[in-house]
XYZ file of C-alpha atoms in Angstrom:
599
model
C 23.704 63.634 -96.436
C 22.601 66.443 -98.719
C 21.077 69.605 -97.277
C 17.704 68.789 -98.832
C 17.498 65.479 -97.022
C 17.589 67.127 -93.625
C 13.921 68.111 -93.787
C 12.424 64.785 -94.816
C 13.223 61.187 -93.870
C 15.364 59.237 -96.312
C 17.122 55.880 -95.990
C 20.416 57.741 -95.647
C 19.204 60.172 -93.001
C 20.478 59.315 -89.522
C 17.620 58.321 -87.314
C 19.109 61.078 -85.432
C 21.483 61.667 -85.390
C 37.579 69.128 -76.284
C 39.230 70.894 -75.830
C 42.757 71.782 -74.825
C 42.255 75.496 -75.180
C 39.362 77.492 -73.851
C 40.628 78.966 -70.753
C 42.761 81.799 -71.887
C 39.662 83.341 -73.366
C 38.192 84.581 -70.099
C 40.725 84.916 -66.971
C 4.441 70.029 -60.705
C 1.575 68.182 -60.520
C 3.038 64.898 -59.364
C 3.236 61.882 -61.687
C 1.243 58.784 -60.778
C 3.055 56.612 -58.273
C 5.390 54.194 -60.021
C 5.386 50.999 -58.053
C 7.419 49.031 -60.517
C 7.818 48.310 -64.182
C 5.442 46.400 -66.344
C 7.368 43.172 -66.676
C 7.559 40.892 -69.659
C 6.534 37.352 -68.937
C 9.455 35.202 -67.949
C 10.066 32.173 -70.148
C 9.511 28.743 -68.603
C 12.687 27.497 -66.993
C 13.188 24.651 -69.454
C 13.087 26.960 -72.498
C 16.151 29.068 -71.761
C 19.012 29.778 -69.424
C 18.413 29.718 -65.682
C 16.789 32.811 -64.284
C 19.150 35.559 -63.220
C 19.068 36.621 -59.571
C 18.133 40.073 -58.366
C 20.231 41.975 -55.848
C 23.675 40.950 -54.683
C 27.113 42.372 -54.078
C 28.019 45.740 -55.601
C 31.508 44.626 -56.608
C 35.067 45.641 -55.710
C 34.958 49.184 -57.116
C 32.045 50.288 -54.947
C 33.648 51.315 -51.656
C 31.160 51.643 -48.786
C 32.079 53.514 -45.600
C 30.402 54.112 -42.282
C 31.592 56.471 -39.522
C 33.412 53.632 -37.745
C 35.338 52.462 -40.840
C 39.090 52.727 -40.165
C 41.381 54.486 -42.636
C 38.752 56.290 -44.699
C 41.070 59.165 -45.642
C 43.818 56.765 -46.712
C 41.396 54.899 -48.984
C 40.101 58.148 -50.485
C 43.683 59.235 -51.150
C 44.489 55.872 -52.731
C 41.631 56.150 -55.207
C 42.499 59.775 -55.997
C 46.130 58.885 -56.672
C 44.947 56.331 -59.233
C 42.369 58.581 -60.856
C 43.759 62.130 -60.658
C 45.306 62.063 -64.133
C 43.501 59.014 -65.531
C 41.495 60.871 -68.151
C 41.188 57.970 -70.565
C 42.038 54.987 -68.358
C 39.734 52.162 -67.342
C 39.449 52.681 -63.565
C 35.904 53.339 -62.303
C 34.936 53.977 -58.652
C 31.891 54.770 -56.536
C 32.535 56.002 -52.983
C 29.404 55.508 -50.857
C 28.919 56.818 -47.317
C 26.340 55.334 -44.978
C 24.222 57.785 -42.987
C 26.042 59.370 -40.077
C 28.620 62.048 -39.361
C 32.193 61.957 -40.611
C 35.028 64.184 -39.434
C 38.208 65.545 -40.943
C 37.855 64.187 -44.470
C 38.947 65.691 -47.772
C 37.626 63.549 -50.603
C 39.534 64.696 -53.663
C 37.861 63.366 -56.788
C 39.668 62.359 -59.951
C 38.331 60.951 -63.203
C 35.483 58.421 -63.200
C 34.904 58.787 -59.469
C 31.502 59.338 -57.882
C 30.883 60.122 -54.225
C 27.435 59.831 -52.675
C 25.603 59.521 -49.395
C 23.303 56.601 -48.736
C 20.542 58.427 -46.882
C 17.156 59.534 -48.138
C 18.215 63.142 -47.542
C 21.618 64.802 -47.970
C 21.462 65.811 -44.323
C 21.418 62.143 -43.289
C 25.116 61.930 -44.234
C 27.301 64.800 -43.061
C 30.996 65.210 -43.840
C 32.763 67.759 -41.677
C 35.292 68.356 -44.401
C 35.418 68.792 -48.156
C 34.637 67.073 -51.434
C 37.231 68.697 -53.643
C 37.889 69.026 -57.344
C 40.929 71.143 -58.255
C 43.273 71.258 -61.226
C 46.790 70.733 -59.901
C 47.220 67.807 -62.289
C 46.739 70.181 -65.265
C 48.694 73.227 -64.058
C 45.621 75.026 -62.758
C 43.469 74.473 -65.866
C 40.122 72.926 -64.908
C 38.714 72.725 -68.460
C 39.408 68.981 -68.622
C 38.031 68.026 -65.203
C 35.386 65.726 -66.671
C 33.559 62.564 -65.528
C 33.168 62.822 -61.745
C 30.192 63.519 -59.495
C 28.966 64.335 -55.982
C 25.504 63.459 -54.758
C 23.315 63.277 -51.659
C 25.752 64.588 -49.028
C 25.901 67.457 -46.551
C 29.277 69.197 -46.334
C 30.668 71.487 -43.642
C 33.757 72.831 -45.460
C 36.879 73.197 -43.337
C 37.551 76.761 -44.469
C 33.924 77.674 -45.057
C 33.924 77.146 -48.838
C 34.030 73.905 -50.823
C 35.929 73.840 -54.150
C 34.256 72.174 -57.131
C 36.320 73.227 -60.163
C 34.901 71.108 -62.961
C 34.055 71.104 -66.614
C 31.584 68.824 -68.392
C 29.968 65.587 -67.143
C 30.599 66.458 -63.486
C 27.213 66.948 -61.799
C 26.782 68.333 -58.284
C 23.381 66.897 -57.377
C 21.297 66.750 -54.248
C 24.029 68.329 -52.124
C 23.828 70.547 -49.039
C 26.863 72.789 -48.554
C 26.748 74.455 -45.148
C 28.998 77.214 -46.406
C 30.021 78.538 -49.804
C 30.881 76.848 -53.112
C 33.803 77.874 -55.347
C 33.525 76.687 -58.957
C 37.056 77.676 -60.042
C 40.465 76.089 -59.416
C 43.022 77.433 -56.975
C 44.500 80.643 -58.334
C 41.390 81.212 -60.450
C 42.795 79.229 -63.345
C 40.569 78.423 -66.281
C 37.239 76.671 -65.849
C 34.443 76.052 -68.295
C 31.113 74.396 -67.813
C 29.124 72.712 -65.097
C 25.797 71.649 -63.637
C 24.142 71.908 -60.224
C 20.704 70.543 -59.319
C 18.500 69.845 -56.307
C 21.159 71.369 -54.037
C 21.213 73.889 -51.213
C 24.250 76.146 -50.858
C 23.864 78.082 -47.609
C 26.592 80.563 -48.519
C 27.583 82.204 -51.789
C 28.346 80.381 -55.020
C 31.494 81.877 -56.564
C 31.850 80.993 -60.259
C 34.927 83.223 -60.545
C 36.558 82.027 -63.822
C 33.746 79.624 -64.770
C 32.636 80.615 -68.240
C 29.244 78.891 -68.306
C 27.081 77.093 -65.767
C 23.548 75.764 -65.376
C 21.773 75.577 -61.991
C 18.347 73.933 -61.635
C 15.799 73.583 -58.824
C 18.131 74.585 -56.010
C 18.623 77.241 -53.306
C 21.667 79.486 -52.976
C 22.639 82.095 -50.404
C 24.114 84.289 -53.124
C 25.832 84.268 -56.521
C 28.947 86.364 -57.010
C 29.601 86.801 -60.744
C 29.247 85.538 -64.282
C 31.603 85.313 -67.242
C 29.676 84.352 -70.396
C 26.582 82.264 -69.762
C 25.024 81.607 -66.353
C 21.563 80.044 -66.501
C 19.166 79.418 -63.598
C 15.789 77.721 -63.531
C 13.812 77.161 -60.345
C 16.644 78.453 -58.139
C 15.760 80.220 -54.890
C 18.237 83.056 -54.308
C 19.266 83.281 -57.970
C 20.308 86.713 -59.214
C 17.918 88.816 -61.274
C 17.581 88.446 -65.033
C 20.253 90.734 -66.514
C 21.614 89.051 -69.664
C 23.968 89.998 -71.218
C 25.565 92.093 -68.467
C 25.916 90.279 -66.136
C 25.153 87.238 -68.299
C 22.346 85.857 -66.121
C 19.416 84.039 -67.709
C 16.820 83.365 -65.011
C 13.624 81.328 -65.160
C 11.583 81.453 -61.970
C 10.666 77.776 -62.310
C 11.707 74.759 -64.357
C 8.843 73.726 -66.660
C 9.173 70.032 -65.840
C 11.682 68.107 -63.781
C 12.168 64.762 -62.111
C 15.295 64.178 -60.096
C 17.731 61.390 -60.853
C 17.160 57.978 -59.200
C 19.615 57.219 -56.413
C 20.778 54.332 -54.253
C 20.108 54.527 -50.506
C 19.987 52.337 -47.408
C 16.787 51.392 -45.637
C 18.231 49.874 -42.491
C 20.759 47.408 -43.879
C 18.979 46.946 -47.206
C 19.771 48.834 -50.400
C 16.923 50.422 -52.295
C 16.689 52.785 -55.270
C 14.606 55.926 -54.767
C 12.637 57.316 -57.702
C 11.769 60.999 -57.165
C 8.402 62.146 -58.458
C 7.703 64.334 -61.461
C 7.313 68.067 -60.746
C 5.842 70.773 -62.940
C 6.899 74.413 -62.588
C 9.477 73.227 -60.096
C 11.423 75.486 -57.768
C 13.829 74.713 -54.934
C 15.068 71.373 -53.629
C 13.000 68.179 -53.319
C 14.299 67.293 -49.841
C 14.423 68.863 -46.390
C 10.757 68.829 -45.392
C 10.248 65.246 -44.321
C 10.407 62.148 -46.504
C 11.088 62.995 -50.160
C 8.174 62.522 -52.529
C 8.446 59.530 -54.802
C 8.628 55.758 -54.698
C 11.391 53.240 -54.171
C 12.391 49.781 -55.289
C 14.331 47.102 -53.397
C 17.684 46.040 -54.810
C 16.206 42.555 -55.237
C 14.290 43.954 -58.238
C 17.563 44.910 -59.956
C 20.040 42.778 -61.802
C 23.339 43.984 -60.343
C 25.513 43.944 -63.458
C 29.270 43.462 -63.342
C 31.900 44.319 -65.979
C 32.099 41.375 -68.344
C 28.362 40.852 -68.470
C 27.210 40.655 -72.075
C 24.327 42.473 -73.675
C 22.567 39.123 -73.906
C 22.780 38.756 -70.132
C 21.517 42.296 -69.544
C 18.649 41.710 -71.943
C 17.772 38.437 -70.230
C 17.550 40.303 -66.931
C 15.284 42.920 -68.493
C 13.099 40.211 -70.040
C 12.689 38.670 -66.589
C 11.253 41.947 -65.333
C 14.383 43.134 -63.528
C 15.813 46.635 -63.607
C 19.545 47.174 -64.202
C 22.143 48.511 -61.757
C 25.446 48.861 -63.619
C 28.380 48.635 -61.208
C 31.599 50.517 -62.066
C 33.648 49.193 -64.973
C 33.697 48.663 -68.737
C 30.990 46.731 -70.563
C 31.408 45.582 -74.165
C 28.128 45.042 -75.959
C 27.631 42.870 -79.024
C 23.972 43.820 -79.388
C 21.787 46.679 -78.164
C 20.431 46.730 -74.650
C 16.694 46.611 -75.295
C 14.514 48.372 -72.719
C 10.935 47.514 -73.575
C 8.919 47.552 -70.345
C 7.366 50.687 -68.872
C 8.991 52.160 -65.752
C 12.281 50.307 -66.220
C 15.280 51.822 -64.408
C 18.829 51.579 -65.797
C 21.129 53.187 -63.225
C 24.920 53.320 -63.402
C 27.389 53.695 -60.549
C 30.891 55.141 -60.825
C 30.653 56.020 -64.519
C 29.946 52.495 -65.703
C 30.922 52.626 -69.376
C 29.140 50.901 -72.262
C 31.058 50.277 -75.504
C 29.391 48.969 -78.675
C 31.178 46.254 -80.609
C 30.821 45.912 -84.373
C 28.890 49.147 -84.831
C 25.751 48.292 -82.866
C 23.560 50.795 -81.047
C 24.248 50.661 -77.307
C 20.720 51.048 -75.964
C 17.244 51.328 -77.407
C 13.977 51.964 -75.612
C 10.411 51.170 -76.569
C 7.703 53.826 -76.806
C 6.445 53.224 -73.270
C 5.977 55.281 -70.117
C 8.448 56.086 -67.412
C 11.794 54.617 -68.440
C 14.633 56.129 -66.388
C 18.180 56.086 -67.737
C 20.806 57.616 -65.459
C 24.443 57.728 -64.481
C 26.473 55.998 -67.183
C 28.891 56.743 -70.013
C 28.607 55.499 -73.597
C 31.922 55.276 -75.456
C 31.766 54.765 -79.226
C 33.632 51.804 -80.682
C 36.038 51.734 -83.653
C 33.366 50.435 -86.038
C 30.890 53.161 -86.931
C 27.577 53.007 -85.120
C 24.639 54.599 -86.928
C 23.376 55.672 -83.497
C 24.561 55.167 -79.924
C 21.378 55.811 -77.930
C 17.811 55.697 -79.236
C 14.912 56.888 -77.085
C 11.850 55.319 -78.665
C 11.560 53.763 -82.117
C 11.242 55.711 -85.360
C 7.776 57.189 -85.646
C 6.957 56.991 -81.939
C 3.717 58.855 -81.186
C 2.458 57.738 -77.754
C 1.613 60.432 -75.195
C 3.889 60.269 -72.125
C 3.015 63.637 -70.575
C 2.192 62.143 -67.173
C 5.149 59.787 -67.019
C 7.946 60.616 -69.460
C 11.196 58.841 -70.130
C 14.054 60.630 -68.372
C 17.715 60.639 -69.458
C 19.962 62.057 -66.712
C 23.733 62.197 -66.364
C 24.052 59.979 -69.422
C 27.216 61.013 -71.223
C 28.447 60.034 -74.681
C 31.971 60.166 -76.101
C 33.360 59.565 -79.569
C 37.152 59.146 -79.520
C 39.619 60.196 -76.849
C 40.004 56.805 -75.238
C 40.762 55.358 -78.676
C 39.230 55.392 -82.152
C 35.464 55.729 -82.147
C 32.854 56.595 -84.732
C 29.116 57.203 -84.679
C 26.994 58.984 -87.246
C 24.537 60.290 -84.640
C 24.975 59.988 -80.897
C 21.461 60.403 -79.454
C 18.126 60.094 -81.223
C 15.023 61.098 -79.276
C 11.860 59.769 -80.874
C 9.542 59.377 -77.875
C 7.285 62.298 -77.049
C 7.673 64.201 -73.757
C 11.177 62.833 -73.137
C 13.072 64.789 -70.483
C 16.811 65.059 -71.130
C 18.369 66.425 -67.946
C 22.113 67.011 -68.124
C 24.025 65.282 -70.845
C 27.468 65.861 -72.335
C 27.763 64.551 -75.866
C 31.377 64.924 -76.939
C 33.266 64.223 -80.094
C 36.765 64.267 -78.589
C 39.201 67.024 -79.549
C 42.111 65.476 -77.609
C 43.278 62.056 -76.497
C 43.774 58.956 -78.660
C 41.899 58.257 -81.855
C 41.239 61.912 -82.661
C 41.111 63.447 -86.149
C 38.589 64.945 -88.542
C 37.795 61.553 -90.034
C 39.371 59.319 -87.376
C 36.601 59.939 -84.853
C 33.996 60.936 -87.374
C 30.688 61.905 -85.774
C 28.385 64.039 -87.892
C 25.545 64.720 -85.464
C 25.278 65.003 -81.690
C 21.594 64.966 -80.760
C 18.610 64.687 -83.037
C 15.150 65.252 -81.543
C 12.317 63.848 -83.638
C 9.721 63.532 -80.889
C 7.247 66.255 -79.967
C 7.088 67.970 -76.552
C 10.681 67.143 -75.586
C 12.374 69.203 -72.860
C 16.159 69.462 -72.439
C 17.538 70.975 -69.242
C 21.304 71.255 -69.466
C 22.672 70.341 -72.899
C 26.433 70.175 -73.379
C 27.155 69.114 -76.978
C 30.524 69.666 -78.633
C 32.715 69.322 -81.693
C 30.559 67.379 -84.147
C 31.523 67.312 -87.800
C 28.147 68.737 -88.840
C 25.190 69.695 -86.637
C 25.577 69.410 -82.883
C 21.838 69.647 -82.116
C 19.030 69.116 -84.643
C 15.417 69.583 -83.573
C 12.549 68.245 -85.684
C 9.856 67.757 -83.043
C 7.146 70.287 -82.283
C 6.887 72.209 -78.993
C 10.458 71.447 -77.990
C 12.145 73.423 -75.208
C 15.769 73.789 -74.136
C 17.069 75.484 -71.018
C 20.853 76.001 -71.387
C 23.192 74.871 -74.141
C 26.977 74.889 -74.030
C 28.523 74.164 -77.407
C 31.878 74.296 -79.129
C 32.180 73.758 -82.828
C 34.733 71.233 -84.048
C 38.229 72.619 -83.606
C 39.792 70.394 -86.217
C 37.870 71.305 -89.370
C 40.548 71.283 -92.086
C 39.071 74.083 -94.218
C 35.932 76.044 -95.051
C 34.681 73.451 -97.518
C 34.647 70.772 -94.841
C 32.034 72.675 -92.850
C 30.041 74.176 -95.673
C 26.307 73.521 -95.295
C 25.216 74.104 -98.859
C 25.271 77.870 -99.314
C 25.639 78.465 -95.574
C 29.066 78.862 -94.003
C 29.354 76.303 -91.253
C 26.816 74.024 -89.605
C 24.820 75.683 -86.863
C 25.382 74.411 -83.333
C 21.628 74.232 -82.802
C 19.252 73.945 -85.740
C 15.484 73.883 -85.548
C 14.008 72.345 -88.680
C 12.044 74.470 -91.145
C 8.959 72.343 -90.506
C 8.793 73.312 -86.810
C 6.155 75.870 -85.840
C 6.601 75.879 -82.032
C 9.912 75.870 -80.137
C 11.451 77.857 -77.262
C 14.971 78.007 -75.862
C 16.810 79.968 -73.183
C 20.508 80.565 -72.514
C 22.333 79.072 -75.498
C 26.051 79.594 -76.153
C 28.269 78.461 -79.027
C 32.026 78.949 -79.338
C 34.457 78.453 -82.184
C 38.166 77.725 -82.087
C 39.163 76.678 -85.579
C 42.825 76.099 -84.821
C 43.632 74.096 -87.971
C 42.300 76.794 -90.287
C 41.718 80.061 -88.348
C 40.232 81.580 -91.491
C 37.056 79.494 -91.301
C 33.883 81.554 -91.067
C 30.786 80.309 -89.250
C 27.758 82.232 -90.464
C 25.754 81.741 -87.255
C 25.579 79.652 -84.118
C 21.832 79.039 -84.263
C 19.370 78.454 -87.080
C 15.584 78.360 -86.895
C 12.502 79.062 -88.988
C 10.960 82.513 -88.837
C 7.686 81.414 -87.281
C 5.612 83.154 -84.579
C 5.852 80.176 -82.251
C 9.633 79.799 -82.501
C 11.364 81.995 -79.916
C 14.826 82.248 -78.389
C 16.072 84.094 -75.309
C 19.643 85.072 -74.427
C 21.970 83.757 -77.114
C 25.695 84.258 -77.517
C 28.525 83.276 -79.813
C 32.233 83.660 -79.068
C 35.344 83.363 -81.195
C 38.157 82.149 -78.963
C 41.191 84.287 -79.724
C 40.050 84.939 -83.277
C 40.436 81.325 -84.424
C 37.523 81.459 -86.818
C 34.697 83.974 -86.752
C 30.923 84.126 -86.491
C 29.166 86.480 -88.903
C 25.867 86.420 -86.985
C 24.328 84.930 -83.841
C 21.029 83.416 -85.071
C 19.974 83.258 -88.702
C 20.942 86.691 -90.064
C 20.586 88.486 -86.720
C 23.326 89.642 -84.345
C 26.679 91.330 -84.689
C 29.771 89.470 -85.893
C 32.411 88.441 -83.412
C 35.272 90.889 -82.940
C 38.516 89.807 -84.558
C 40.991 88.353 -82.105
C 39.071 89.754 -79.112
C 37.310 86.995 -77.208
C 34.139 88.991 -76.618
C 30.665 87.449 -76.937
C 28.218 88.683 -79.514
C 24.738 88.445 -78.034
C 21.058 88.477 -78.928
C 18.622 88.953 -76.041
C 15.452 87.941 -77.864
C 14.672 86.363 -81.240
C 12.721 87.236 -83.171
């Protein structure tokens, strides 16, 4: 794609479109009630396959415990032993705890493992013990502790502080820690990147060696330090705004938020709770009676199992069912087509969707209230033009009162094997809310190389009025984030440029040295972003120069707050931070160059 084509649609233009070293660098007005989706009419029985049932068993990799279950610790240890080092293996697990009180547990979480309580409130399910992520498997380096999650539990840590030493795609959601929270591995080894939302930490959060972190709509008893980029929105107890020293970016509220759907028990029956939309949100959504929102019985979901085809999933959607994706690997020969308003697609245990023959994994219509949450998309060996499309090209409908939400949806190109995709996520629908995503062109694992796992663009936003809260986008061959829509907003970006660029020419954007991590199109007149960081580690050719991390038009309505770029150990350099503003990075010293406000 030529530079000129980036500003106007062409047939060639994508519809939109780690890291082994990092560590050494730094030792609401409510929405209308949603009572269900608008269902497509089911075909008469004689015209197609038999109707698919709703509800059913959650499958062998969803392990459900209650306080009387024998051998809980042994089962937790068994799963951890399988998953501790299984970075690119196929095991997927969800560990679910019925409401009640549990004693003496330490749930260590490895790859592709989710733990969650089954109450309406975190305090319904209390573990007197810990939910632990550490980095013993990687010699104290937590920068590859990906793809695991904790949700909807209350913890009373044994030693007063729970350890959650993670990197990307490892959300800590809807949790109540009756003590402190340590975000670094034992010994304060390296850690880089993470996300906390709708959680209450009674004690102090200790990032320690964590280099960047985003916390949203939560309450903390204190916050001890920051390394490079700590961003808060709607967090009670957050530190004061002090970027760049300490590097705290603080918004009193989150402009718009709607918490992730979650599975819970109503008596003996499973339901999925759908939290309501909040504007100017602050603090947690739970703790003062029944949470605000609606819920759906499991009978309105097709409970998908690994091996189900895209045709089966689409049949279920056409019948008016939602989708619950149980843990495992799903190969798709055609796109999942989500066309009805208010449809929920919810994954458990990092259910993973892989496109066959270069198809797009999932496409949505330009309708209200679709909720996509809790699954991983893994690119296939045949290039996909796109992996996830939110709305069709040219979408214009207003969804301000009931937007599509994309939460804990993670995308990967390479690592588990060869994968290619021109653009990972395209957002066409207006008012879409993207809340915590990690879009990763792999820098390690299998099927990794400059052209082997080719992926030019991470996220492309075409729709107007889109809000992103918690973007993690890394290593793309060209632009990581491209923004074409008007009135877009981003709160927090963590980015690394592609390590493996072979030479300067490979990343030359016309006359500009290197592709910006985050580029707002010249046609945009209104855009705002807070707390963006981009890092380079050009280890193949350390002489590569990146002119800037961020690029945007010089327009009165386009503003940025608290930006930084970092050269890791001098492997490549930034000349500027945004456009032609900001100091260059400092030789081999891993010291951020910052801009507090632009323009």
